[in-house]
Coordinates of C-alpha atoms and ligand atoms in Angstrom, one line a residue:
M1 CA 157.9 -62.7 -72.1
T2 CA 161.2 -64.3 -71.3
G3 CA 162.7 -64.9 -67.9
Q4 CA 161.3 -66.3 -64.8
R5 CA 157.7 -65.6 -63.9
S6 CA 157.6 -64.8 -60.3
A7 CA 155.6 -66.8 -57.8
V8 CA 153.5 -63.7 -57.3
D9 CA 152.5 -63.6 -61.0
R10 CA 151.6 -67.2 -61.0
D11 CA 149.6 -67.0 -57.9
R12 CA 147.7 -63.9 -58.8
P13 CA 144.0 -64.6 -59.1
P14 CA 142.3 -63.5 -62.3
A15 CA 140.9 -60.0 -62.1
A16 CA 137.1 -59.8 -62.0
D17 CA 136.8 -57.6 -65.1
A18 CA 139.7 -59.2 -67.1
D19 CA 138.0 -59.1 -70.5
P20 CA 138.4 -55.8 -72.2
T21 CA 135.2 -54.4 -73.5
P22 CA 135.2 -53.2 -77.1
P23 CA 134.6 -49.5 -77.5
P24 CA 131.0 -48.7 -78.4
T25 CA 132.1 -47.2 -81.7
A26 CA 133.4 -50.6 -82.8
A27 CA 129.9 -51.8 -83.3
T28 CA 129.0 -49.3 -86.1
A29 CA 132.3 -47.8 -87.2
F30 CA 133.8 -51.0 -88.6
L31 CA 132.7 -53.6 -91.0
G32 CA 131.5 -56.9 -89.5
G33 CA 128.4 -57.8 -87.5
P34 CA 124.9 -56.7 -88.5
D35 CA 125.4 -53.2 -87.1
G36 CA 128.8 -52.6 -88.8
N37 CA 127.6 -54.0 -92.1
A38 CA 124.4 -51.9 -92.1
A39 CA 126.5 -48.8 -91.2
Y40 CA 128.8 -49.6 -94.1
A41 CA 126.0 -49.9 -96.6
D42 CA 124.5 -46.6 -95.3
A43 CA 127.9 -44.8 -95.4
I44 CA 128.7 -46.0 -98.9
E45 CA 125.3 -45.0 -100.1
R46 CA 125.6 -41.6 -98.6
A47 CA 129.1 -41.1 -100.1
R48 CA 127.8 -42.2 -103.5
D49 CA 124.9 -39.7 -103.2
V50 CA 127.2 -36.9 -102.2
L51 CA 129.5 -37.6 -105.2
L52 CA 126.7 -37.8 -107.7
E53 CA 125.1 -34.7 -106.3
S54 CA 128.4 -32.9 -106.6
F55 CA 128.7 -33.9 -110.2
A56 CA 125.1 -33.0 -111.0
T57 CA 125.3 -29.5 -109.5
S58 CA 128.7 -28.4 -110.9
A59 CA 129.6 -27.1 -114.3
G60 CA 132.9 -27.1 -116.0
P61 CA 136.2 -28.8 -115.0
Y62 CA 136.9 -26.6 -111.9
A63 CA 135.3 -24.0 -109.7
G64 CA 138.4 -21.8 -110.2
T65 CA 139.1 -21.2 -106.5
D66 CA 142.7 -20.2 -105.9
H67 CA 145.0 -21.8 -103.5
E68 CA 145.0 -19.0 -100.9
T69 CA 141.2 -19.1 -100.6
L70 CA 141.3 -22.8 -100.3
R71 CA 144.0 -22.7 -97.5
E72 CA 141.9 -20.1 -95.6
R73 CA 138.7 -22.1 -95.8
I74 CA 140.2 -25.4 -95.1
A75 CA 142.2 -24.0 -92.1
D76 CA 138.8 -23.6 -90.5
L77 CA 138.1 -27.3 -90.6
Q78 CA 138.7 -29.5 -87.6
V79 CA 140.8 -32.5 -88.2
V80 CA 140.8 -34.3 -84.9
P81 CA 137.8 -33.1 -82.9
D82 CA 137.5 -34.7 -79.5
D83 CA 134.0 -36.0 -80.3
G84 CA 132.8 -37.2 -83.6
S85 CA 129.8 -36.0 -85.5
S86 CA 127.6 -38.1 -87.8
I87 CA 129.0 -39.5 -91.0
E88 CA 126.2 -37.5 -92.7
D89 CA 127.5 -34.2 -91.4
T90 CA 131.0 -35.1 -92.1
L91 CA 130.3 -36.0 -95.7
E92 CA 128.3 -32.8 -96.1
T93 CA 131.5 -30.9 -95.0
V94 CA 133.5 -32.9 -97.5
A95 CA 131.1 -32.1 -100.2
D96 CA 131.1 -28.4 -99.5
D97 CA 134.7 -27.9 -98.8
V98 CA 136.5 -30.5 -100.9
L99 CA 134.3 -32.0 -103.6
A100 CA 133.1 -28.6 -104.7
D101 CA 136.7 -27.5 -105.4
S102 CA 137.9 -30.7 -106.9
V103 CA 138.9 -31.1 -110.5
R104 CA 136.2 -32.9 -112.4
V105 CA 138.3 -35.4 -114.4
H106 CA 135.3 -36.4 -116.5
D107 CA 134.6 -32.9 -117.8
P108 CA 135.5 -32.4 -121.5
G109 CA 137.3 -29.2 -120.5
C110 CA 139.7 -31.2 -118.3
V111 CA 142.4 -31.8 -120.8
A112 CA 145.7 -31.0 -119.0
H113 CA 147.4 -34.1 -117.7
L114 CA 147.7 -37.8 -117.9
H115 CA 144.9 -37.8 -115.5
C116 CA 142.0 -40.0 -116.6
P117 CA 138.4 -40.3 -115.9
P118 CA 138.2 -43.7 -114.2
T119 CA 136.0 -46.5 -115.5
V120 CA 132.9 -47.4 -113.6
P121 CA 133.9 -51.1 -113.2
A122 CA 137.2 -50.0 -111.7
L123 CA 135.4 -47.8 -109.2
A124 CA 133.3 -50.8 -108.2
A125 CA 136.5 -52.8 -107.8
E126 CA 138.0 -50.0 -105.5
L127 CA 135.1 -50.6 -103.2
L128 CA 135.9 -54.3 -102.9
L129 CA 139.6 -54.0 -102.5
S130 CA 139.3 -51.3 -99.8
G131 CA 136.4 -53.1 -98.1
T132 CA 138.3 -56.3 -97.8
N133 CA 141.6 -54.5 -97.2
Q134 CA 143.9 -57.3 -98.5
S135 CA 147.6 -56.6 -98.1
M136 CA 149.9 -57.9 -100.8
D137 CA 153.0 -58.3 -98.7
S138 CA 152.2 -61.9 -97.6
F139 CA 150.0 -64.7 -98.7
D140 CA 148.3 -64.9 -95.3
Q141 CA 147.1 -61.3 -95.7
A142 CA 145.9 -61.7 -99.3
P143 CA 145.5 -65.3 -100.4
A144 CA 143.3 -65.1 -103.6
A145 CA 144.4 -61.5 -104.2
S146 CA 148.1 -62.7 -104.3
V147 CA 147.3 -65.4 -106.8
L148 CA 145.1 -63.1 -108.9
E149 CA 147.8 -60.4 -109.0
E150 CA 150.2 -63.0 -110.3
R151 CA 147.7 -64.0 -112.9
V152 CA 147.1 -60.3 -113.9
V153 CA 150.8 -59.8 -114.1
D154 CA 151.1 -62.8 -116.4
A155 CA 148.4 -61.5 -118.6
C156 CA 150.2 -58.1 -118.8
C157 CA 153.4 -59.9 -119.7
D158 CA 151.4 -61.6 -122.5
L159 CA 150.1 -58.3 -123.8
F160 CA 153.7 -57.2 -124.3
D161 CA 154.7 -60.6 -125.8
Y162 CA 157.1 -61.4 -122.9
P163 CA 158.3 -65.0 -122.8
T164 CA 157.6 -67.6 -120.2
G165 CA 159.6 -66.8 -117.1
A166 CA 158.7 -63.1 -117.2
D167 CA 157.4 -61.7 -113.9
G168 CA 156.3 -58.4 -112.4
V169 CA 154.4 -56.7 -109.7
F170 CA 151.8 -53.9 -109.3
T171 CA 153.1 -50.5 -108.3
G172 CA 151.8 -47.1 -107.4
G173 CA 152.7 -45.9 -110.8
G174 CA 155.5 -45.0 -113.3
T175 CA 157.7 -43.4 -110.7
E176 CA 157.9 -46.6 -108.7
S177 CA 158.1 -48.9 -111.8
N178 CA 161.0 -46.8 -113.2
F179 CA 162.8 -46.9 -109.9
L180 CA 162.4 -50.7 -109.7
G181 CA 163.6 -51.2 -113.3
L182 CA 166.7 -49.1 -112.7
L183 CA 167.4 -50.6 -109.3
L184 CA 167.5 -54.1 -110.8
A185 CA 169.5 -52.8 -113.8
R186 CA 172.1 -51.3 -111.5
D187 CA 172.4 -54.4 -109.4
W188 CA 172.4 -56.8 -112.4
Y189 CA 175.1 -54.8 -114.1
C190 CA 177.3 -54.5 -110.9
E191 CA 177.1 -58.3 -110.5
R192 CA 178.2 -58.9 -114.1
R193 CA 180.8 -56.2 -114.4
F194 CA 182.2 -55.8 -111.0
D195 CA 181.3 -59.1 -109.4
R196 CA 179.7 -57.1 -106.7
D197 CA 176.5 -57.9 -104.8
V198 CA 175.1 -54.4 -104.3
Q199 CA 172.2 -55.6 -102.1
T200 CA 174.7 -56.6 -99.3
E201 CA 177.9 -54.8 -100.2
G202 CA 176.6 -51.4 -101.4
L203 CA 177.7 -49.7 -104.6
G204 CA 181.4 -49.5 -104.3
P205 CA 183.5 -46.6 -105.5
E206 CA 183.7 -47.5 -109.2
A207 CA 180.0 -48.0 -109.6
A208 CA 179.2 -44.9 -107.6
S209 CA 181.3 -42.7 -109.8
D210 CA 181.1 -44.3 -113.2
L211 CA 177.7 -45.8 -113.8
R212 CA 175.7 -43.9 -116.5
L213 CA 172.2 -44.3 -117.8
L214 CA 171.1 -42.9 -121.1
C215 CA 167.7 -41.5 -122.0
S216 CA 166.4 -38.9 -124.3
D217 CA 165.9 -35.2 -123.4
A218 CA 162.2 -35.9 -123.6
A219 CA 162.3 -38.7 -121.0
H220 CA 160.4 -38.3 -117.7
F221 CA 162.1 -36.7 -114.7
T222 CA 161.8 -39.9 -112.8
A223 CA 164.9 -41.3 -114.6
E224 CA 166.9 -38.5 -112.8
Q225 CA 165.0 -39.0 -109.6
A226 CA 165.7 -42.7 -109.6
A227 CA 169.4 -42.1 -110.3
H228 CA 169.4 -39.8 -107.2
H229 CA 167.6 -42.4 -105.1
L230 CA 169.9 -45.1 -106.3
G231 CA 173.0 -43.3 -105.0
L232 CA 174.3 -42.6 -108.6
G233 CA 173.3 -38.9 -108.6
E234 CA 171.4 -37.1 -111.3
D235 CA 174.7 -36.5 -113.1
A236 CA 174.7 -40.2 -113.9
V237 CA 171.8 -39.5 -116.3
V238 CA 173.1 -38.6 -119.8
S239 CA 170.5 -36.9 -121.8
V240 CA 170.5 -37.6 -125.5
P241 CA 169.0 -35.1 -128.0
T242 CA 165.7 -35.9 -129.8
D243 CA 164.8 -35.7 -133.5
D244 CA 162.1 -33.6 -135.0
D245 CA 159.5 -36.1 -133.8
R246 CA 160.8 -35.9 -130.2
R247 CA 162.2 -39.4 -130.4
I248 CA 165.7 -40.2 -129.2
D249 CA 168.3 -39.5 -131.9
L250 CA 170.1 -42.7 -132.6
E251 CA 173.2 -41.2 -134.1
A252 CA 173.5 -38.9 -131.1
L253 CA 173.0 -41.9 -128.9
D254 CA 175.8 -43.9 -130.6
S255 CA 178.3 -41.0 -130.3
T256 CA 177.3 -40.6 -126.6
F257 CA 178.1 -44.2 -126.0
E258 CA 181.5 -43.8 -127.7
R259 CA 182.3 -40.7 -125.7
L260 CA 181.3 -42.3 -122.4
E261 CA 183.3 -45.4 -123.1
A262 CA 186.4 -43.4 -124.1
D263 CA 186.0 -41.6 -120.8
G264 CA 186.0 -44.9 -118.9
R265 CA 182.4 -44.6 -117.8
H266 CA 180.0 -47.6 -117.5
P267 CA 176.7 -47.1 -119.3
F268 CA 174.5 -49.7 -117.7
A269 CA 171.0 -48.9 -118.9
I270 CA 169.0 -47.2 -121.6
V271 CA 165.7 -45.8 -120.5
A272 CA 163.5 -45.7 -123.6
T273 CA 160.2 -43.8 -123.5
A274 CA 157.1 -45.2 -125.1
G275 CA 154.9 -42.2 -124.9
T276 CA 156.7 -39.1 -123.6
T277 CA 154.7 -37.1 -121.2
D278 CA 154.7 -33.9 -123.4
F279 CA 154.5 -35.3 -126.9
G280 CA 153.5 -38.9 -126.6
S281 CA 156.5 -39.7 -128.8
I282 CA 157.8 -43.2 -128.8
D283 CA 161.5 -43.9 -129.0
P284 CA 162.6 -46.5 -131.7
L285 CA 162.4 -49.5 -129.3
A286 CA 163.7 -52.2 -131.7
A287 CA 166.8 -50.1 -132.5
L288 CA 167.4 -49.4 -128.8
A289 CA 167.0 -53.1 -128.0
D290 CA 169.8 -53.8 -130.6
R291 CA 172.0 -51.3 -128.9
A292 CA 171.4 -52.7 -125.5
A293 CA 172.1 -56.2 -126.8
D294 CA 175.3 -55.1 -128.5
R295 CA 176.6 -53.5 -125.4
D296 CA 175.2 -55.9 -122.8
L297 CA 173.1 -53.2 -121.2
W298 CA 169.7 -53.2 -119.6
L299 CA 166.9 -51.7 -121.6
H300 CA 164.1 -50.3 -119.5
V301 CA 161.0 -49.0 -121.4
D302 CA 159.0 -46.3 -119.6
A303 CA 155.6 -47.1 -121.2
A304 CA 153.7 -45.4 -118.4
Y305 CA 151.6 -43.6 -121.0
G306 CA 152.0 -45.5 -124.3
G307 CA 151.9 -49.0 -122.8
A308 CA 148.1 -48.8 -123.4
C309 CA 148.7 -49.3 -127.1
A310 CA 149.4 -53.0 -126.3
I311 CA 145.7 -53.5 -125.8
S312 CA 144.8 -52.5 -129.4
D313 CA 145.6 -54.4 -132.5
R314 CA 145.7 -51.2 -134.4
L315 CA 148.1 -49.4 -132.1
R316 CA 150.3 -52.3 -130.9
P317 CA 152.7 -51.9 -133.9
K318 CA 153.8 -48.6 -132.4
L319 CA 155.5 -50.6 -129.6
E320 CA 157.4 -52.9 -131.9
G321 CA 160.5 -54.2 -130.1
I322 CA 159.1 -53.7 -126.6
D323 CA 159.2 -57.4 -126.0
R324 CA 163.0 -57.3 -126.1
A325 CA 163.1 -54.8 -123.2
D326 CA 164.6 -56.1 -119.9
S327 CA 161.8 -54.3 -118.0
I328 CA 158.7 -52.2 -118.7
A329 CA 156.8 -49.7 -116.7
V330 CA 153.1 -49.4 -117.6
D331 CA 150.6 -47.2 -115.8
F332 CA 147.0 -48.3 -115.6
H333 CA 145.9 -44.9 -114.1
K334 CA 146.6 -43.1 -117.3
L335 CA 145.5 -44.3 -120.8
F336 CA 144.1 -47.5 -119.2
Y337 CA 141.4 -45.5 -117.2
Q338 CA 142.0 -46.9 -113.7
P339 CA 141.6 -44.8 -110.6
I340 CA 144.9 -43.7 -109.0
G341 CA 147.2 -45.5 -108.1
C342 CA 147.6 -48.4 -110.4
G343 CA 150.7 -49.3 -112.3
A344 CA 152.8 -52.4 -113.1
F345 CA 156.4 -53.2 -113.4
L346 CA 157.2 -56.1 -115.7
L347 CA 160.5 -58.0 -115.8
R348 CA 161.4 -60.1 -118.9
D349 CA 163.6 -62.5 -117.0
G350 CA 161.9 -63.1 -113.6
D351 CA 165.1 -64.7 -112.2
R352 CA 166.6 -61.3 -112.0
Y353 CA 164.3 -60.5 -109.1
R354 CA 167.0 -62.3 -107.1
H355 CA 168.6 -58.9 -106.6
L356 CA 165.6 -57.9 -104.5
E357 CA 165.1 -61.1 -102.5
R358 CA 163.9 -60.5 -99.0
N359 CA 162.7 -63.0 -96.5
A360 CA 161.4 -62.0 -93.1
A361 CA 160.7 -64.6 -90.5
Y362 CA 157.3 -63.0 -89.6
L363 CA 156.2 -62.5 -93.2
N364 CA 157.6 -64.8 -95.8
P365 CA 160.1 -67.3 -94.4
E366 CA 162.3 -69.1 -96.9
R367 CA 160.5 -72.4 -96.3
D368 CA 157.4 -70.8 -97.9
D369 CA 159.4 -70.0 -101.0
A370 CA 160.4 -73.6 -101.3
A371 CA 156.8 -74.6 -101.1
G372 CA 155.9 -72.1 -103.9
V373 CA 153.8 -69.8 -101.7
P374 CA 153.3 -66.5 -103.5
N375 CA 156.0 -64.0 -102.3
L376 CA 155.1 -60.6 -103.8
V377 CA 157.0 -58.6 -101.2
S378 CA 160.2 -59.8 -102.7
K379 CA 159.1 -58.3 -106.1
S380 CA 158.3 -54.8 -104.8
T381 CA 160.0 -51.9 -103.1
R382 CA 157.0 -51.7 -100.8
T383 CA 155.8 -53.8 -98.0
T384 CA 152.1 -53.2 -97.2
R385 CA 150.5 -52.7 -100.6
R386 CA 147.0 -52.4 -102.0
F387 CA 145.3 -55.0 -104.2
D388 CA 145.2 -52.6 -107.2
A389 CA 145.4 -55.4 -109.7
L390 CA 141.8 -56.0 -109.1
K391 CA 140.9 -52.8 -110.9
P392 CA 142.2 -53.7 -114.4
F393 CA 140.9 -57.2 -113.9
V394 CA 137.4 -56.0 -113.3
T395 CA 137.6 -53.4 -116.0
F396 CA 139.0 -55.8 -118.7
N397 CA 136.4 -58.4 -117.8
A398 CA 133.5 -55.9 -117.8
L399 CA 134.5 -54.1 -121.0
G400 CA 136.5 -56.7 -122.8
R401 CA 139.8 -56.1 -124.5
T402 CA 138.1 -54.5 -127.5
G403 CA 136.0 -52.3 -125.3
V404 CA 139.1 -50.8 -123.7
A405 CA 141.0 -50.8 -127.0
D406 CA 138.2 -48.8 -128.6
C407 CA 138.6 -46.1 -126.0
V408 CA 142.4 -45.9 -126.5
E409 CA 142.0 -45.8 -130.2
Y410 CA 139.3 -43.1 -130.1
V411 CA 141.3 -40.6 -128.0
C412 CA 144.3 -41.1 -130.3
E413 CA 142.0 -40.3 -133.3
L414 CA 140.7 -37.4 -131.5
A415 CA 144.2 -36.0 -131.1
D416 CA 144.8 -36.3 -134.8
A417 CA 141.5 -34.5 -135.5
V418 CA 142.2 -31.7 -133.1
A419 CA 145.7 -31.3 -134.5
D420 CA 144.1 -30.8 -137.9
E421 CA 141.9 -28.1 -136.4
I422 CA 145.0 -26.4 -134.9
R423 CA 146.9 -26.5 -138.2
A424 CA 144.0 -24.9 -140.0
D425 CA 143.7 -22.1 -137.5
P426 CA 146.0 -19.1 -138.2
A427 CA 145.8 -18.1 -134.6
L428 CA 147.3 -21.4 -133.4
E429 CA 150.5 -23.3 -134.1
L430 CA 151.0 -27.0 -133.7
C431 CA 154.3 -27.8 -132.1
C432 CA 154.5 -31.5 -133.0
D433 CA 152.4 -34.1 -134.8
P434 CA 150.6 -36.2 -132.1
E435 CA 151.8 -39.7 -131.8
L436 CA 149.3 -40.8 -129.1
S437 CA 146.7 -38.4 -127.5
A438 CA 148.8 -35.4 -126.4
V439 CA 148.7 -32.3 -128.5
V440 CA 151.2 -29.5 -128.0
F441 CA 150.5 -26.2 -129.5
R442 CA 150.7 -22.4 -129.1
Y443 CA 148.6 -19.4 -129.4
R444 CA 150.1 -17.2 -132.1
P445 CA 149.3 -13.5 -131.6
E446 CA 148.3 -11.5 -134.6
T447 CA 150.9 -9.1 -135.8
D448 CA 149.9 -5.7 -134.5
S449 CA 150.4 -3.1 -137.2
E450 CA 151.5 -0.4 -134.9
S451 CA 154.1 -2.1 -132.8
G452 CA 155.1 -5.0 -135.1
S453 CA 155.1 -8.6 -134.0
L454 CA 155.4 -9.3 -130.3
P455 CA 158.8 -10.4 -129.0
T456 CA 159.0 -14.1 -128.1
A457 CA 159.0 -13.4 -124.4
A458 CA 155.7 -11.5 -124.7
V459 CA 154.3 -14.4 -126.8
D460 CA 155.4 -16.7 -123.9
R461 CA 153.6 -14.5 -121.4
V462 CA 150.4 -14.5 -123.5
N463 CA 150.4 -18.3 -123.7
R464 CA 151.1 -18.7 -120.0
A465 CA 148.4 -16.2 -119.1
I466 CA 145.9 -18.1 -121.4
R467 CA 146.4 -21.2 -119.3
D468 CA 146.3 -19.4 -116.0
E469 CA 143.1 -17.4 -116.8
L470 CA 141.2 -20.4 -118.1
L471 CA 142.1 -22.3 -114.9
A472 CA 141.2 -19.4 -112.7
D473 CA 137.8 -19.1 -114.4
G474 CA 137.3 -22.8 -114.2
E475 CA 136.6 -22.9 -117.9
V476 CA 139.3 -25.2 -119.2
I477 CA 142.2 -27.0 -117.5
L478 CA 144.9 -26.9 -120.1
A479 CA 148.5 -28.1 -119.5
R480 CA 151.5 -25.9 -120.0
T481 CA 155.0 -26.9 -121.0
E482 CA 158.0 -25.6 -122.8
V483 CA 159.1 -26.6 -126.3
D484 CA 162.7 -25.7 -127.1
G485 CA 162.7 -23.0 -124.5
T486 CA 159.4 -21.3 -125.4
A487 CA 156.0 -21.6 -123.7
A488 CA 153.5 -24.0 -125.1
L489 CA 150.0 -25.3 -124.3
K490 CA 149.0 -28.9 -124.2
L491 CA 145.9 -31.0 -124.5
T492 CA 146.2 -34.5 -123.1
L493 CA 143.1 -36.4 -124.3
L494 CA 142.1 -39.3 -122.2
N495 CA 138.3 -39.1 -122.1
P496 CA 136.5 -41.3 -124.5
K497 CA 133.3 -39.3 -124.0
T498 CA 134.9 -36.1 -125.2
T499 CA 133.9 -35.1 -128.8
L500 CA 135.7 -33.1 -131.4
S501 CA 133.0 -30.5 -131.0
D502 CA 134.0 -30.2 -127.2
L503 CA 137.6 -29.6 -128.3
R504 CA 136.6 -27.0 -130.8
D505 CA 135.1 -25.2 -127.9
V506 CA 138.3 -25.5 -126.0
L507 CA 140.3 -24.1 -128.9
E508 CA 137.9 -21.3 -129.3
A509 CA 138.3 -20.4 -125.6
V510 CA 142.0 -20.4 -126.1
V511 CA 141.9 -18.1 -129.1
D512 CA 139.3 -15.7 -127.5
R513 CA 141.5 -15.5 -124.4
G514 CA 144.6 -15.0 -126.5
E515 CA 143.1 -12.2 -128.5
A516 CA 142.1 -10.4 -125.3
L517 CA 145.6 -10.9 -123.7
E518 CA 147.8 -10.0 -126.6
T519 CA 146.7 -6.4 -126.4
D520 CA 146.8 -6.3 -122.6
R521 CA 149.9 -4.2 -121.9
E522 CA 150.1 -5.5 -118.4
V523 CA 150.6 -9.0 -119.7
I524 CA 152.8 -8.3 -122.7
D525 CA 155.0 -5.6 -121.0
S526 CA 155.5 -7.3 -117.7
A527 CA 159.1 -8.4 -117.0
Ligands
PLP601 C1 153.3 -40.3 -115.6 C2 154.6 -40.7 -116.1 C3 155.6 -41.2 -115.2 C4 155.3 -41.1 -113.7 O1 154.4 -42.0 -113.3 P1 153.5 -41.9 -112.0 O2 152.4 -42.9 -112.3 O3 153.0 -40.5 -112.0 O4 154.3 -42.2 -110.9 C5 156.7 -41.6 -115.7 N1 157.0 -41.7 -117.0 C6 156.1 -41.2 -117.9 C7 156.4 -41.2 -119.3 C8 154.9 -40.7 -117.5 O5 154.0 -40.3 -118.3

């Protein structure tokens, strides 16, 4: 647009058909205008019917279809046909080829992962946030949404007893929140220790080679992933052993600090876990806060799973000390029952966001900051971002704090009850007392009088085969993990509509399957 306009341009008469004509699809394929709005209502109603029909006509947590069959079938679907068909036909295809082979997260046999049935109020909120399509990267793309997100973040900070001045942002989940926490920890530490501004100058040789972060051997892999992404390398993560309850061993932690310091390393952060993915175990947060304070380190608490305890008066004491953490990751799409994705990152001292500051002339110029205009893009590692904060807002308002707390408390009680069942069953072995709602256990084959007891490797194979077969039959979706090098099974209980009787059925299915498999030579003898 710069430069001289030629005399020819200036003198050109306007073309007769200068106004572009909207494509005919625009009338009914987009919201807005009576046609678009009616088409929206119709499409949403059809989608809802297809979903409810799919739930009503399916049994069990999964149809059991294997990945090869799904690849073959889905390979036949057109992705970008030249001409569209009706939404009705397309939704039919989705119902037959996708919904029918989706995991049914609300089924009581779906007990594998931190993968929750979403609340109905949150699903209603999803409709509003996608329908309005607000984008959280600037105030002029999301005015009320930006201010409401700030408000929801404040309320979350209150839940964790953070002081005034705390801040935070919604994230896609624990991975992003842990990354954000460690990014700020790294840059904060480098500023203090090396007088270095990592945002502009980069890491520098000393930080790149000597920064270390400590977490337990039960911490989530995203601590290592973040270290990689932050240019520190996974070797910068020092894994500290856990005690019998799968919590970080404090003595081992102290000696690890001494060793690292003697070697001239720079431990800059402790990543504590409040709710390990496998065991739900919660590290001793207050003791870790003491260590972080003594050594002037950053304490990041990965409360992706256990953060939900903060909503319950009864469970909150489990998180004692979390208010002293420099930052917290909490997931709403796990024990808080929100549809994916929905997480939050909370920062005790909001001023430390200065390490992420970013102003773009087109988005959030500095003069807006001076005027106090919400600037969420400077709190996030993302630019365009969904208004996911609306989901917990609608859920908490619809169900009330106690309504949500009841659900969280119930699934934790259910875990204790099912652990008792496992203890009482000679065919099963409990690997760890549940702390939250995850229960790790094993099938224990009967000693066969002819061949003696099965070797550990064969017991492992039986346990793995139990999980594989129950999935392939679509009967139960169990999780698998390893405990001290041996195969184990896991129930992660998130569904407040599941009963103990449902879980007795699950255990019975495990034992039946185990009994059949332990005499199956193909399974126990396979290499
Ligand atoms: C789930 C989980 C994560 C990863 O979070 P996403 O929401 O999957 O990105 C990190 N830490 C813990 C303890 C988790 O349970």
